[in-house]
Amino acid sequence: MVGIFQFKPYTCPSKGWVGLRTDGQLRTIGSKGETTERVLREAGVRLIARHGFEAMSLRMLAKEVGVQAGSLYNYFDNKQDFLFDLLASIIRDLVDELLEKLAGIEDPRDRLRAFVQEHINFHTLRKEEVFIGNMELRSLSPAHHREIRSMRDDYEKVLEDIIRDGVEAGYFKCADIGTAKLAILAMLTGVSTWYRPSGRHTIVTLIEQYVEFTFGLLHAQDHVQEGSRVSHREPS
Amino acid sequence: MVGIFQFKPYTCPSKGWVGLRTDGQLRTIGSKGETTERVLREAGVRLIARHGFEAMSLRMLAKEVGVQAGSLYNYFDNKQDFLFDLLASIIRDLVDELLEKLAGIEDPRDRLRAFVQEHINFHTLRKEEVFIGNMELRSLSPAHHREIRSMRDDYEKVLEDIIRDGVEAGYFKCADIGTAKLAILAMLTGVSTWYRPSGRHTIVTLIEQYVEFTFGLLHAQDHVQEGSRVSHREPS
DNA sequence: CCTACCGATCGGTAGG
DNA sequence: CCTACCGATCGGTAGG
């Protein structure tokens, strides 16, 4: 019974939507899909940080995004995939920014200083993302967990190599490189748990202090190098 | 209409229960209340660590304890109070153990060493409790949050005083005592996120390494003192 | 992108 | 300590 006058108030399953709402209003979506995707990501980070992943309902998420719960399934296959995509993109950003930052720097002391800068910058500017990245590995399926874990290992490996190079060159001293790596990472990451833009210190100052701590921890001599200026970005 | 033959298969609202179950079996509880309380606490810690507080349902909790969901309300007034009692008892244990450990120790270097020992001992032996203690402050009501926050401040203050005393005595060197305190705490607490009893190092070895890191971070000279033997307890 | 719905489960309470 | 229940909400799907 499909006639030529059939009314189809909805269209196109892939992103180009024209929907008819309960209130009778016609809703034109157009290219809003990409915007929704960004808003969805930001709302997801915020809600997971506040409630935990399991406790974040898709209804909360849908409301923040301005969409019905069922419609979220146009953006992911299920809740678990949404978490994985979120966590993967965070760690990918972290690794990418680090490699970009370290490119061309040779001296282990300079590389260590750059690592501290980059790690603190990222962990203060994107603290909610860091928080869920450290917290919600527990909510990943085993396969997804392994994948994220492996990306984190890549990141940690960069620091481990820096320390090893520095030790072999005689700049650093520590009994166990693996433990030193974990100690430094935890120390630096900790900033993200208490940092507030309105706090006592600017990010630049904090970076200077943590560079000092890190070099002290590794019993580094004369660690004040040429070109040790600190670069940073203020939070938005 | 209460006759002398009235059958009351349940009794005593406070802890001395004799219940009649669906299967017709008579269940005598007697003094089991205290056991249940301990099991409840342990199950709560485990489930909150695994799922997050909001996502831990009282049905999960009841099943682990071997009780019906409604019966949990004999042990707390509501879910929020349960969380608060749990977190408060954890931080109380931490502070109590620390003060006991530090009692009678005078030299700031010895006190710092003892602090590192105690913090790592607690954070490896009770890692799930530490995890929820750091994670689920977000799920507390504002009043409860303030109360826990204040207990944590007491704990952190002990380390801050140790550092200040050491700096004034000329043993330690750092640009900012507040930041140094936070850096050391995060570094030590980090052990709880990756420590496994089957790992490469024993707790004793880890403590030695972290003492070294901590003294290095504070640029301490000749930190190997007499009586610097490391004490510890192995996990159960 | 929406409506309408599925079976399951939620924190909490009444009453015994 | 139990049974039985409250209204609300869950992740996900069908169909358009």
PDB file of N, CA and C (backbone and C1' of nucleotides) in Angstrom, chain A residues 22 71 74-75, chain C residues 1-3 5:
ATOM      1  N   THR A  22       7.333  14.719  18.805  1.00  0.00           N
ATOM      2  CA  THR A  22       6.037  14.597  19.467  1.00  0.00           C
ATOM      3  C   THR A  22       5.280  15.911  19.429  1.00  0.00           C
ATOM      4  N   SER A  71      18.525   7.112  20.222  1.00  0.00           N
ATOM      5  CA  SER A  71      19.262   7.728  19.116  1.00  0.00           C
ATOM      6  C   SER A  71      20.767   7.640  19.282  1.00  0.00           C
ATOM      7  N   ASN A  74      23.002   5.529  17.081  1.00  0.00           N
ATOM      8  CA  ASN A  74      23.538   5.948  15.790  1.00  0.00           C
ATOM      9  C   ASN A  74      25.007   6.317  15.893  1.00  0.00           C
ATOM     10  N   TYR A  75      25.494   6.457  17.137  1.00  0.00           N
ATOM     11  CA  TYR A  75      26.881   6.905  17.330  1.00  0.00           C
ATOM     12  C   TYR A  75      27.794   5.811  17.859  1.00  0.00           C
TER      13      TYR A  75
ATOM     14  P    DC C   1      21.611  13.310  16.021  1.00  0.00           P
ATOM     15  O5'  DC C   1      20.053  12.926  16.068  1.00  0.00           O
ATOM     16  C5'  DC C   1      19.111  13.882  15.713  1.00  0.00           C
ATOM     17  C4'  DC C   1      17.788  13.214  15.430  1.00  0.00           C
ATOM     18  C3'  DC C   1      17.165  12.461  16.594  1.00  0.00           C
ATOM     19  O3'  DC C   1      16.503  13.380  17.440  1.00  0.00           O
ATOM     20  C1'  DC C   1      16.790  11.374  14.482  1.00  0.00           C
ATOM     21  P    DC C   2      15.817  12.853  18.843  1.00  0.00           P
ATOM     22  O5'  DC C   2      14.447  12.179  18.396  1.00  0.00           O
ATOM     23  C5'  DC C   2      13.449  12.961  17.749  1.00  0.00           C
ATOM     24  C4'  DC C   2      12.250  12.080  17.446  1.00  0.00           C
ATOM     25  C3'  DC C   2      11.695  11.390  18.679  1.00  0.00           C
ATOM     26  O3'  DC C   2      10.488  12.006  19.080  1.00  0.00           O
ATOM     27  C1'  DC C   2      12.011   9.821  16.886  1.00  0.00           C
ATOM     28  P    DT C   3       9.800  11.569  20.475  1.00  0.00           P
ATOM     29  O5'  DT C   3       8.991  10.254  20.095  1.00  0.00           O
ATOM     30  C5'  DT C   3       8.015  10.305  19.059  1.00  0.00           C
ATOM     31  C4'  DT C   3       7.317   8.955  18.956  1.00  0.00           C
ATOM     32  C3'  DT C   3       6.717   8.451  20.273  1.00  0.00           C
ATOM     33  O3'  DT C   3       5.457   7.871  19.979  1.00  0.00           O
ATOM     34  C1'  DT C   3       8.275   6.854  19.453  1.00  0.00           C
ATOM     35  P    DC C   5       3.492   1.510  23.408  1.00  0.00           P
ATOM     36  O5'  DC C   5       4.504   0.364  23.863  1.00  0.00           O
ATOM     37  C5'  DC C   5       4.884  -0.622  22.884  1.00  0.00           C
ATOM     38  C4'  DC C   5       6.226  -1.188  23.240  1.00  0.00           C
ATOM     39  C3'  DC C   5       6.335  -1.822  24.622  1.00  0.00           C
ATOM     40  O3'  DC C   5       5.896  -3.171  24.542  1.00  0.00           O
ATOM     41  C1'  DC C   5       8.375  -0.798  23.859  1.00  0.00           C
TER      42       DC C   5
END
